[in-house]
XYZ file of C-alpha atoms in Angstrom:
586
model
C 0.000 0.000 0.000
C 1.062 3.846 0.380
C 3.150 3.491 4.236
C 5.904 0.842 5.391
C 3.926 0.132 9.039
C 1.711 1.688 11.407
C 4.625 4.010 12.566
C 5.552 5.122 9.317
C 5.697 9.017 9.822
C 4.782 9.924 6.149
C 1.361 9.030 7.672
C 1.462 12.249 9.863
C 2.885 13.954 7.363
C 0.331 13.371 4.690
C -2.524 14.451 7.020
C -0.546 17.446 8.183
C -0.160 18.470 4.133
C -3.954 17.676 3.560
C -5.102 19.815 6.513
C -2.836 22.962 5.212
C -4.440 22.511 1.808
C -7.811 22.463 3.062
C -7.465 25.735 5.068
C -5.385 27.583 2.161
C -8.629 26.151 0.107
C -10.958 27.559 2.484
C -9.184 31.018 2.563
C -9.339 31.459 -0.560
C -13.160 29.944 -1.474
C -14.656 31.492 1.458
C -16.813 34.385 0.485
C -16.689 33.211 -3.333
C -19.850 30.846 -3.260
C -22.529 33.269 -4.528
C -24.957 33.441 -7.241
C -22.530 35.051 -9.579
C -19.934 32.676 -9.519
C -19.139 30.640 -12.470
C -19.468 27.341 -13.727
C -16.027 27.369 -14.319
C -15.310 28.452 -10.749
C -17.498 25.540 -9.096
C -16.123 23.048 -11.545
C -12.297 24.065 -10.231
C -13.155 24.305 -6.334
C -14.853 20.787 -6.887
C -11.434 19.161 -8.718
C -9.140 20.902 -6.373
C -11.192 19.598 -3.556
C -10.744 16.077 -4.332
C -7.273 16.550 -4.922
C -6.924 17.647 -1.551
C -9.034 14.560 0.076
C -7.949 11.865 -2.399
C -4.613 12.319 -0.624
C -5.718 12.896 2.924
C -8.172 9.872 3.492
C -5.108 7.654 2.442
C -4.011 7.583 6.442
C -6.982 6.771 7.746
C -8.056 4.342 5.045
C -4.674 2.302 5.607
C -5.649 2.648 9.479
C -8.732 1.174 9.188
C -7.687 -1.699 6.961
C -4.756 -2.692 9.284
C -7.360 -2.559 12.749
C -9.217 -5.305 10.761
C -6.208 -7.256 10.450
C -6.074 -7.567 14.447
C -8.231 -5.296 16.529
C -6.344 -6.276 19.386
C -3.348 -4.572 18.570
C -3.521 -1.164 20.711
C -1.080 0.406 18.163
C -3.708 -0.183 15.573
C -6.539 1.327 17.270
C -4.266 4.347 18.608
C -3.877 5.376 14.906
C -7.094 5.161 13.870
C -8.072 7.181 16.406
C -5.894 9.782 15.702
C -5.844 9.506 11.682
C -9.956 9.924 11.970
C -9.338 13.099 14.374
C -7.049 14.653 11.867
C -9.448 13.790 8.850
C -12.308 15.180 10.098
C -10.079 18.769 10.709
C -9.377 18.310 7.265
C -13.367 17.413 5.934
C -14.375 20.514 8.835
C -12.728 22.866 6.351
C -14.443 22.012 3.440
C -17.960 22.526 5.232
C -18.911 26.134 4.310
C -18.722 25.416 0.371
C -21.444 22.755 0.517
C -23.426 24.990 2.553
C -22.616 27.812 0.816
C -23.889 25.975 -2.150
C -26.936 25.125 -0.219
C -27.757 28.913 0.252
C -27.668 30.032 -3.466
C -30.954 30.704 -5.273
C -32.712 27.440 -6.819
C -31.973 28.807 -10.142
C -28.352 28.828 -9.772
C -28.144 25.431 -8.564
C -30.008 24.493 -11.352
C -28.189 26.056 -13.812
C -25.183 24.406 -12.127
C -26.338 20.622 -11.943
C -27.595 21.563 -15.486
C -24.130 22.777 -16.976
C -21.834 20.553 -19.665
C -18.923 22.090 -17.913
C -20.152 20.161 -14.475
C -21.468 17.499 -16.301
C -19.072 15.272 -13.909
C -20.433 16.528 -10.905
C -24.127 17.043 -12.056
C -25.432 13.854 -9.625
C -23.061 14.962 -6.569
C -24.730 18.095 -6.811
C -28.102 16.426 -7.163
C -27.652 14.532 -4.025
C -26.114 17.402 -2.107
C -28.699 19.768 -2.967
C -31.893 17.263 -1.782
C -29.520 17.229 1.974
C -30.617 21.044 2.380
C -33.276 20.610 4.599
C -31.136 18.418 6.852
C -28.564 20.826 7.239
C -27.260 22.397 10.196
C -24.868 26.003 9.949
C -21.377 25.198 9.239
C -19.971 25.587 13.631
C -23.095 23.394 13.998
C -21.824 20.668 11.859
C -18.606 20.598 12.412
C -19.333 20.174 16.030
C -20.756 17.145 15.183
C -18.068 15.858 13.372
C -15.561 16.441 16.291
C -18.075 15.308 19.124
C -18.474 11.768 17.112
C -14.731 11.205 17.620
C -15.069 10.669 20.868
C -19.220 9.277 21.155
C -20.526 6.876 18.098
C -17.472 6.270 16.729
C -15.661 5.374 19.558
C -18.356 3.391 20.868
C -18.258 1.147 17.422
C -14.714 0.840 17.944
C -15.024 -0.411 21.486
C -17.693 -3.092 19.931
C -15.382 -4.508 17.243
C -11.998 -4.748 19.509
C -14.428 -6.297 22.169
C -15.559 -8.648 19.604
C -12.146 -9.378 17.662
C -10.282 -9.994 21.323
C -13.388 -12.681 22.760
C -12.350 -16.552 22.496
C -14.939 -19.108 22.813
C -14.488 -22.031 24.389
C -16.345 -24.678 22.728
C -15.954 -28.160 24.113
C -16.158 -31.239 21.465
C -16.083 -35.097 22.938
C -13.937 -33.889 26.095
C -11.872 -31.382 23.993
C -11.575 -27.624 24.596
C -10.900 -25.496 22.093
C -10.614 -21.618 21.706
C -12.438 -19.868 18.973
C -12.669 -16.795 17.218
C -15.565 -15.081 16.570
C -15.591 -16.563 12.870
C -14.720 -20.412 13.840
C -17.003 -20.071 16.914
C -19.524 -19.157 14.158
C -18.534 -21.301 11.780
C -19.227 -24.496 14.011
C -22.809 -23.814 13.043
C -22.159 -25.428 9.841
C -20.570 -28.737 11.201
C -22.231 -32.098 10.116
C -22.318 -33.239 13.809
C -25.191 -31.916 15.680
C -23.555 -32.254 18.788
C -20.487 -29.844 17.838
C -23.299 -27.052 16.633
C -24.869 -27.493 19.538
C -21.629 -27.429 21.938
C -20.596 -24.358 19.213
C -23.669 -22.206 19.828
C -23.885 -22.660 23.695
C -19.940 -21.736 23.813
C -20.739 -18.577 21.345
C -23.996 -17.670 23.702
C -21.747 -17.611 27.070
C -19.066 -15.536 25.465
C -22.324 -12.826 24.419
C -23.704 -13.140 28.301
C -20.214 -12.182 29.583
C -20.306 -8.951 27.844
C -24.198 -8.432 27.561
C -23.958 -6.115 29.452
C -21.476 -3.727 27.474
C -22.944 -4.774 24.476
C -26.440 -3.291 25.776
C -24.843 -0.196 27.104
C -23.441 0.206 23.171
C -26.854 -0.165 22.223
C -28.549 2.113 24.168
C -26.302 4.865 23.925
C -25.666 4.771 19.578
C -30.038 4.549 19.768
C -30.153 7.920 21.035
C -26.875 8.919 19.737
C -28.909 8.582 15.881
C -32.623 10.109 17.866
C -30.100 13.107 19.046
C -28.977 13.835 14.863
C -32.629 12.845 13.714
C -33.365 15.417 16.160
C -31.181 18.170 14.640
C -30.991 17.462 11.199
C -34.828 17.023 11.006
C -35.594 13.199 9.963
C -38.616 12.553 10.632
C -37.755 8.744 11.204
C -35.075 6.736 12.112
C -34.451 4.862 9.033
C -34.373 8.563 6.734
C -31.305 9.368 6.739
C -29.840 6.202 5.365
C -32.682 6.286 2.370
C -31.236 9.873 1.581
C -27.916 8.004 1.726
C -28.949 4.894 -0.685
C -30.901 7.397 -3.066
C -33.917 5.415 -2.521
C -37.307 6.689 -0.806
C -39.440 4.730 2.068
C -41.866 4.210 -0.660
C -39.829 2.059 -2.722
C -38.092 0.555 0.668
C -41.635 0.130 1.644
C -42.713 -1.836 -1.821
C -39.869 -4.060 -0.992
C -40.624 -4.879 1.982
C -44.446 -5.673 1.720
C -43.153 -8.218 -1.470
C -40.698 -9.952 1.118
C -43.358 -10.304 3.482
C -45.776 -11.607 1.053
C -43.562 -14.488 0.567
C -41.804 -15.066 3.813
C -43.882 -18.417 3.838
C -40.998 -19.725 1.945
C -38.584 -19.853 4.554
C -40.894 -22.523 6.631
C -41.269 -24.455 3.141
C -37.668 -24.277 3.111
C -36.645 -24.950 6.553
C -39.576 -27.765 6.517
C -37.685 -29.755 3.905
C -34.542 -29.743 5.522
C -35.387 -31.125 8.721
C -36.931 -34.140 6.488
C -33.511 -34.059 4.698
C -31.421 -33.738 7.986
C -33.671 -36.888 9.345
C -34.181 -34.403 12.379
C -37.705 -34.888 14.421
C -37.308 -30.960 15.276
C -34.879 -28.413 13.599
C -33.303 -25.639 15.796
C -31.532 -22.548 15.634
C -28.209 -24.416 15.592
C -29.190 -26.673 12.897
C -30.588 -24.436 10.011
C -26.372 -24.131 8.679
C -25.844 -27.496 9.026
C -24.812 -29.184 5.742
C -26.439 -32.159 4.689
C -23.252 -34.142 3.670
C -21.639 -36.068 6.196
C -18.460 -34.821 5.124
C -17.956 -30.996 3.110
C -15.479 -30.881 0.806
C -12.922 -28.788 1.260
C -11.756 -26.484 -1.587
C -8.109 -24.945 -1.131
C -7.237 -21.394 -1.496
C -5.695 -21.808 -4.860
C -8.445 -24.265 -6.015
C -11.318 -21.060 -4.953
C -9.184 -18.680 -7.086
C -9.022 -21.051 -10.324
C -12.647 -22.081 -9.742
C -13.729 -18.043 -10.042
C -11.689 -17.051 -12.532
C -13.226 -19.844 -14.940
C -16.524 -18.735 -13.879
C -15.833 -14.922 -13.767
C -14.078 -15.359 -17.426
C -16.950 -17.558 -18.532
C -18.770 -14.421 -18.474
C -16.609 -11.691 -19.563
C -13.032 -11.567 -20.094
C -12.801 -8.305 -18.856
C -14.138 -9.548 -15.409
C -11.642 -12.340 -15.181
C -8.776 -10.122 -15.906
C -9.779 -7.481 -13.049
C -10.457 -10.679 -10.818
C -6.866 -12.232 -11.289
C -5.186 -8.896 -10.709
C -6.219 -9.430 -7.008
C -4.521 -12.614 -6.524
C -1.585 -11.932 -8.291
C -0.979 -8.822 -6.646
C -2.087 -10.249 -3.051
C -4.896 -7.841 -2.852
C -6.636 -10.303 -0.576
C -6.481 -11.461 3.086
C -7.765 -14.376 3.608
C -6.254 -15.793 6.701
C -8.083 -16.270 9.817
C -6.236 -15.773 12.963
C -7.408 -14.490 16.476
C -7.633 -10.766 17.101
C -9.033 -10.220 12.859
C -12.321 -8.651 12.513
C -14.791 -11.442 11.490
C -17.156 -11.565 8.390
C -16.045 -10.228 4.673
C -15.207 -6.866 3.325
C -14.083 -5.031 0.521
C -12.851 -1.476 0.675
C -12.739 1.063 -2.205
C -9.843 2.688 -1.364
C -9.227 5.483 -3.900
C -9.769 6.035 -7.506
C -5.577 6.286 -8.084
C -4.986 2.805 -5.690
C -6.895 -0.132 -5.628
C -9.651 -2.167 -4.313
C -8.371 -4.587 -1.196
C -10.429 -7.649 -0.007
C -10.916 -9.341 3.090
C -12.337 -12.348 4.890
C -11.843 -15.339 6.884
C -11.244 -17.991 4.330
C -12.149 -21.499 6.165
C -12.206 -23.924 2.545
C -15.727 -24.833 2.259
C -18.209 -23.907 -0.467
C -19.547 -21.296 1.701
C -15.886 -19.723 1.541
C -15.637 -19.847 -2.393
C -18.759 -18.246 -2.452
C -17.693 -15.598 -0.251
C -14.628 -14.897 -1.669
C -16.700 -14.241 -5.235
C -18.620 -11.524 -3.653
C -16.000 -10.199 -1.981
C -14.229 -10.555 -5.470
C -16.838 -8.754 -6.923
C -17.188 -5.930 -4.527
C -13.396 -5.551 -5.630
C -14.428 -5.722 -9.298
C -16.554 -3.084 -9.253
C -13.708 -0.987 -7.043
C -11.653 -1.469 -10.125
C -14.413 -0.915 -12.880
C -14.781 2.584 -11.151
C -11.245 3.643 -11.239
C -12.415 5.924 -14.333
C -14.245 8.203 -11.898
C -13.153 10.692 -9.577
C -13.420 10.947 -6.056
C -16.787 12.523 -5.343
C -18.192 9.345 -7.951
C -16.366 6.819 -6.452
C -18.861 5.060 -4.957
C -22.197 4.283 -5.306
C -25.320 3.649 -2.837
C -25.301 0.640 -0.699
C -28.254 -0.762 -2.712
C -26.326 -0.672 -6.094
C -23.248 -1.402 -3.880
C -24.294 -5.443 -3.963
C -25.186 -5.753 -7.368
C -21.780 -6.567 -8.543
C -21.274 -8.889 -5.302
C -24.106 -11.008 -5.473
C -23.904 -11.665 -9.767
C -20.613 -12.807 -8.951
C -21.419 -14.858 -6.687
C -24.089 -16.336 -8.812
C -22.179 -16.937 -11.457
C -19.288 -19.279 -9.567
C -22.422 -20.779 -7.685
C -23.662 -22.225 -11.725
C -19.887 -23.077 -12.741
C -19.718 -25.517 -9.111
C -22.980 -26.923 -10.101
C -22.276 -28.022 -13.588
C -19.770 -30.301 -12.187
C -22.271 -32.210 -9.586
C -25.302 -34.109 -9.778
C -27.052 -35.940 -6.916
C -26.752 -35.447 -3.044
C -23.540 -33.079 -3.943
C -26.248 -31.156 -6.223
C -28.472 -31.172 -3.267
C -25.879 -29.702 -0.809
C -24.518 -27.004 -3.160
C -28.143 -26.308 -3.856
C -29.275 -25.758 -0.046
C -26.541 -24.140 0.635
C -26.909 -21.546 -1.433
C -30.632 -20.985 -0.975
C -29.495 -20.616 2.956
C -27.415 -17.835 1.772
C -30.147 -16.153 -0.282
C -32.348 -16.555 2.835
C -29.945 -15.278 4.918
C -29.451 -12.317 2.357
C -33.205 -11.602 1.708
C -35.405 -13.063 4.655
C -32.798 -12.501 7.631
C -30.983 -9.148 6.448
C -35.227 -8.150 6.150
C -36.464 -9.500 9.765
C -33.150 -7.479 11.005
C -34.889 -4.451 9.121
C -37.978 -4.615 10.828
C -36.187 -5.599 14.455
C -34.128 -2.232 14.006
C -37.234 -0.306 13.318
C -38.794 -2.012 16.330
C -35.480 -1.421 18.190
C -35.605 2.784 17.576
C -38.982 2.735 18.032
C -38.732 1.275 21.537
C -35.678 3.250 22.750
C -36.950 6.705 21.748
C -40.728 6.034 23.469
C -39.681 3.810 26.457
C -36.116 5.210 27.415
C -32.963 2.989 27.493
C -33.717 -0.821 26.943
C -32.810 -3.733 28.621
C -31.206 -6.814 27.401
C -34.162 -8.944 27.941
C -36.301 -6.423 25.882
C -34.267 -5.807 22.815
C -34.005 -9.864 22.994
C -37.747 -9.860 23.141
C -37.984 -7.416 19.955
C -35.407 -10.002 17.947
C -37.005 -13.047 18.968
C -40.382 -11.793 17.410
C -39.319 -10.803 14.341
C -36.873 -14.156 13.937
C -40.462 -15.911 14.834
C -42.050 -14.264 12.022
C -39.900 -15.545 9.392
C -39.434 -19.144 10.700
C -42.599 -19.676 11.676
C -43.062 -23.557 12.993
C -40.317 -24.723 10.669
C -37.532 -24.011 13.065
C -37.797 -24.240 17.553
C -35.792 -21.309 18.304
C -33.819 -21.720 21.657
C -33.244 -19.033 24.349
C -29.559 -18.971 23.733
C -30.910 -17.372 20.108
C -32.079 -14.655 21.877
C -29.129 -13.031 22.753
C -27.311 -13.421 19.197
C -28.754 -10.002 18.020
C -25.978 -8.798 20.235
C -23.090 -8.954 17.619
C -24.392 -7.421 14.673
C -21.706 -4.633 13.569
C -24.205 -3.120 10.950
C -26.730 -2.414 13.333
C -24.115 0.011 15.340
C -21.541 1.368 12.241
C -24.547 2.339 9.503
C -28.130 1.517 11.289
C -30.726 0.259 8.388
C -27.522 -0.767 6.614
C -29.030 -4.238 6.533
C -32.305 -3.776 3.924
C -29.636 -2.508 1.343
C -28.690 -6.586 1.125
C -32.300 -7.696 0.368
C -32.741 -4.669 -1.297
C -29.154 -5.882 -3.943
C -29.944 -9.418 -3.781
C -33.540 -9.153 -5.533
C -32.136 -6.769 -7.773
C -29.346 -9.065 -8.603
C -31.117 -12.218 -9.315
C -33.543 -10.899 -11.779
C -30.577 -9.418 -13.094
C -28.786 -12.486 -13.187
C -32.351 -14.297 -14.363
C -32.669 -11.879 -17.579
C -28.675 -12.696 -18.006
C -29.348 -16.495 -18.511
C -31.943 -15.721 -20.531
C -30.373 -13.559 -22.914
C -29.618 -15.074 -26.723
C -26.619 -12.388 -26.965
C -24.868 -12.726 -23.519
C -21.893 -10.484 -24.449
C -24.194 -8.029 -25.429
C -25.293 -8.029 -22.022
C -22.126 -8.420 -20.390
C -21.268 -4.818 -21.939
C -23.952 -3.350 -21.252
C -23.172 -4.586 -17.681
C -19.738 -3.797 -17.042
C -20.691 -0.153 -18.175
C -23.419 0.213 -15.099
C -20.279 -0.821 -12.806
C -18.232 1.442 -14.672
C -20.723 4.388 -14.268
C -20.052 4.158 -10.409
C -21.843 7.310 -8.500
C -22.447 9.194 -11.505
C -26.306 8.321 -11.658
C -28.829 7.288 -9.234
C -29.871 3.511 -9.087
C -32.984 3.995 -11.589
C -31.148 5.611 -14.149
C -28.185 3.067 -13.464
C -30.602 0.249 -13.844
C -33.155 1.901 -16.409
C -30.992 0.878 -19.320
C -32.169 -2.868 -18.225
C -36.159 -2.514 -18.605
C -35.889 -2.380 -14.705
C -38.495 -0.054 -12.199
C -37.433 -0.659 -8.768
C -40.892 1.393 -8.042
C -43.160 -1.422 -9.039
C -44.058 -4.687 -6.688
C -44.053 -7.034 -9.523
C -40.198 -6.141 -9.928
C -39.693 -7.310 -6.137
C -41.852 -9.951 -6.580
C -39.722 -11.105 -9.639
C -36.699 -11.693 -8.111
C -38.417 -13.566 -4.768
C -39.863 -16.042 -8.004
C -36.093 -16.422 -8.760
C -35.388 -17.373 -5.146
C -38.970 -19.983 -4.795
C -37.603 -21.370 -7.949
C -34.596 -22.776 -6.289
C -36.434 -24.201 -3.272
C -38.911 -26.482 -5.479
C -35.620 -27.377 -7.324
C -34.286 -28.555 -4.151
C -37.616 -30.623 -3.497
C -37.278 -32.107 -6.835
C -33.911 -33.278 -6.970
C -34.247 -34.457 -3.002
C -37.798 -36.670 -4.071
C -35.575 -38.305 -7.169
C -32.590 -38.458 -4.908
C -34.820 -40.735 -2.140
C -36.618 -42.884 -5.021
C-alpha cells in the first residue's frame, strides 16, 4: 500500500499536508460561493477539492484496513483514532462550500447541476442539494463531526476490539478449544449436531459475559442517531440512510411488503430440511448445518481457479480485473485471532486499488464468499475511471456486482455435480439467499422495532431488545424451526446495526435486484451483449442514481411485480431442491 507500518511518519505527514491545503482552500473559497460565480469556478473548487481529500483519506483508510487485520493490537486502534481526528479537521474545512452551495438561489443550482462544464459533478450536486433541509450552519456541523470522535465512533470501535479480542471455548467429545468469533460461528455449519450445539452454547456464554457492554453500546448509539434525527430534522429513524442509498421509504416500503408476502418460503424451506437432515425438530443451531456427512474442502488456490473460470466464462474483462487481485495479493484471507470477522471489501481510492478481506475457512460457503467479496473488488476497479466525489455508489447498487458474482461461480460448481452433492450445493446456497433476503429483512424490521422502543420507552434492557429479535426471527421461521433461548441473545453482535443503522435492507434490497438481473442474463440469446452493457453500469459508479443506473435494463425498482420477480427467482430454487431431493430418495 502507500506506508511501510503503522509508525511510518509519512502518515502524519500526509494528514498534516492535507489539513494545510484544506485551510489555504478555504481562505481562498470562502466568500466566493454566490450566485454570480461561475461554472467554471465551481467546476475548479470541486477538482481541487478532491485533490486535496484523495490524498488525505489515504491515512486513515490504511488505518482502518490494518485494525481489521487484528483489533487487538492497541497500536492499531491508537492510529485510527488519531488519523480519523485529523481527517475530520481536514473534511471541517471544506464545510462552508457545501453549505454555501446550499444557500444560493434554486436557479443557480439548477443552472449548475444543469451545466456541460459540471457534467461530472451534475449527480453529486443532485444529491447534495436534496440534503438542504437536513442541514445544520457550518460551527453546527462541524461540532458534530468532532463530538463523534469521541461518542458513536468510539463506541463502534469499542464493539469490534471487544468482539475481535473474545475466544470461545467450545468443548467437542472432552476437547476444549478456543475460537474466534468466525470459527465459533462457523461451528454452526458442522455435520455433527452435537459440535453445533456445543458451538452455539460456547458462542452464547461468550455474548452473556459482555451483555452487558454490548447493551450499554446499544442504548447509547439509539439515542446517539434520535439526538442527529433530532437536529438534522428526519422525521424517522431509518431517513437518513434512504437519503444516503438514493432510494425513498416508498420504494423501501414496496420491498418490503413483497418480502413479506412471501416469507412463507422460509418454513417451506426450513420444513424440507429437517426431512432431509432426518431431524424430528430443527433448531436454531441446525438451520447451517450441511447435509453431507463430510464438506469438501476447496483450497485457497483451487477457490481462485474455480472463479476465474466462472468470472471469465462471463466476460473476459471480469476475469482479468479478478486475477489482478490474486496476483498482486490484494486479498487477506487468513483467519487468525484478534481479525475482525465476516467479509469486506474497501474502495480505497480512484488512483490505488480495491483490497479484499475475509476469513477464508475452505468450504463452499468460503468460495462463495470470496466471489462476492471478489466482486465488490471488481466493481472498485471498474470505477477507477471516476473521480473521487463518484467513487462510490449507494449501498443498494453497492451489492449488485457482489451477489452476480457470486451467482455466477455458484452455476460453474454446479455443472460439475449431480445428486446429493447437487443437493448440498443447492441448499446451501438458498441458505445464503435466505440469509441475504429473509434474515438481512427480519433485522430491518427488528431495528425499526429497536428505535422505536428506545426513543418512546427510554434505554432498553437486554431482555427487551431480545424480546424485539425473537419476534421478528419468529415471524420468518414460523413452525419450521424451535428457536432456543440462547438465540435470543445473538442479536448482540451485529456490527451493521451500530456502524450504519438500516444498513441491513440494502442486502435484500441488492440481492432481488441481482437475481432478476442475473435471471434476464441467462436468458439472454446475446450474452456479451449483455455483459457490456453490464460492465458499463459498474463502470458508471456514482455518476447516476440507481434507476437511471438500472433503467438501461427494462428495470423499475418502483413497481411490486419487480420485487416480486426476483423472490420467483429465489422460490424457484427451493422447489428445485424438493425435486432433486424426491428423485434423490426414489
Amino acid at each position: 500500500m502507500w506506508f511501510s507500518g503503522f509508525d511510518d511518519p509519512r502518515i502524519l505527514s500526509v494528514l498534516a499536508d492535507g489539513k494545510k491545503q484544506a485551510e489555504q482552500f478555504a481562505a481562498r473559497w470562502r466568500g466566493s460561493i454566490t450566485d454570480n460565480a461561475s461554472v467554471g469556478d465551481i467546476g475548479a473548487a470541486f477538482r481541487e477539492q478532491e485533490v486535496i481529500l484523495q490524498e488525505a483519506v489515504k491515512p486513515l483508510l490504511y488505518a482502518s484496513v490494518l485494525h481489521a487485520t487484528d483489533a487487538t493490537n492497541p497500536e492499531y486502534g491508537a492510529l485510527v483514532q488519531k488519523t480519523e481526528a485529523l481527517y475530520t479537521d481536514t473534511c471541517n474545512e471544506f464545510t462552508f462550500f457545501n453549505l454555501g452551495l446550499l444557500k444560493l438561489a434554486d436557479e443557480t443550482l439548477q443552472r449548475f447541476i444543469h451545466s456541460a462544464e459540471l457534467e461530472n459533478y451534475r449527480h453529486h450536486l443532485s444529491c447534495l442539494l436534496k440534503t438542504k433541509p437536513h442541514r445544520l450552519e457550518e460551527r453546527e456541523e462541524q461540532i458534530l463531526n468532532d463530538k463523534a470522535l469521541t461518542g458513536s465512533s468510539a463506541f463502534m470501535r469499542l464493539f469490534g476490539e471487544e468482539l475481535a479480542r473474545k475466544k470461545f471455548l467450545v468443548a467437542v467429545n472432552g476437547e476444549s478449544k478456543e475460537l474466534t468469533e468466525e470459527e465459533a460461528l462457523h461451528t454452526q455449519q458442522s455435520p455433527r449436531r452435537e459440535e453445533r450445539i456445543a458451538g452455539a452454547e460456547a458462542f452464547t456464554k461468550g455474548l452473556k459475559e459482555d451483555l452487558w457492554r454490548f447493551t450499554f453500546v446499544f442504548n447509547t448509539l439509539g439515542e446517539d442517531k434520535r439526538i442527529d434525527d433530532k437536529y438534522c430534522k428526519f422525521l424517522t429513524p431509518e431517513a437518513s440512510q434512504h437519503m444516503a442509498n438514493e432510494t425513498t421509504q416508498e420504494m423501501v416500503d414496496t420491498m418490503s411488503r413483497a418480502v413479506s408476502g412471501q416469507v412463507g418460503m422460509v418454513a417451506d424451506y426450513y420444513n424440507l430440511k429437517r426431512e432431509v437432515l432426518g431431524l424430528d425438530k430443527l433448531y436454531d443451531y441446525d438451520r447451517y448445518a450441511p447435509i453431507a456427512e463430510t464438506q469438501r474442502v476447496y483450497p485457497f488456490e483451487e477457490a481462485r481457479d474455480i472463479i476465474l473460470k466462472a468470472y471469465g466464462t462471463f466476460s473476459p474483462a471480469m476475469r482479468e480485473r479478478a486475477s489482478e487481485f490474486f496476483l498482486q495479493n490484494w486479498i487477506d484471507a487468513e483467519t487468525k485471532h484478534g481479525k475482525r470477522g465476516g467479509a469486506f471489501c474497501s474502495y480505497m481510492t480512484p488512483d490505488t486499488h480495491p483490497l479484499v478481506f475475509l476469513n477464508y475457512l475452505g468450504t463452499s460457503k468460503s468460495v462463495l464468499t470470496l466471489a462476492h467479496e471478489l466482486g465488490h473488488g471488481i466493481h472498485g476497479s471498474l470505477m477507477h475511471k471516476q473521480t473521487l466525489f463518484n467513487f462510490d455508489t449507494p449501498l443498494t447498487i453497492a451489492e449488485t456486482a457482489s451477489v452476480f458474482g457470486e451467482m455466477l461461480v455458484f452455476d460453474s460448481l454446479r455443472q460439475s455435480m449431480s445428486g446429493r452433492e447437487l443437493l448440498t450445493l443447492l441448499m446451501g446456497m438458498i441458505e445464503e439467499v435466505f440469509a441475504t433476503v429473509f434474515r438481512q429483512h427480519a433485522m430491518y424490521k427488528f431495528e425499526q422495532d429497536f428505535h422505536a422502543a428506545r426513543r418512546s420507552e427510554g434505554e432498553l434492557k437486554p431482555e427487551r431488545i431480545s424480546d424485539l429479535w425473537i419476534t421478528r426471527q419468529k415471524e420468518m421461521f414460523g413452525n419450521s424451526v424451535t428457536l432456543t433461548d440462547n438465540y435470543r441473545i445473538w442479536w448482540s453482535y451485529i456490527p451493521h446495526f451500530l456502524h450504519t443503522p438500516f444498513y441491513v435492507y440494502a442486502y435484500t434490497f441488492g440481492e432481488l435486484l441481482t437475481l432478476s438481473f442475473y435471471d434476464m442474463y441467462k436468458k439472454m440469446v446475446d450474452k456479451a451483449a449483455f455483459a457490456e452493457k453490464y460492465l458499463a453500469m459498474l463502470e458508471a459508479g456514482g455518476t447516476k442514481t440507481p434507476e437511471e443506473l438500472v433503467e438501461p435494463f427494462g428495470i423499475d425498482l418502483s413497481r411490486k411485480e419487480f420485487w416480486e420477480g426476483g423472490l420467483r427467482v429465489v422460490g424457484e430454487m427451493v422447489e428445485e431442491a424438493k425435486r432433486l431431493y424426491g428423485e434423490i430418495e426414489k
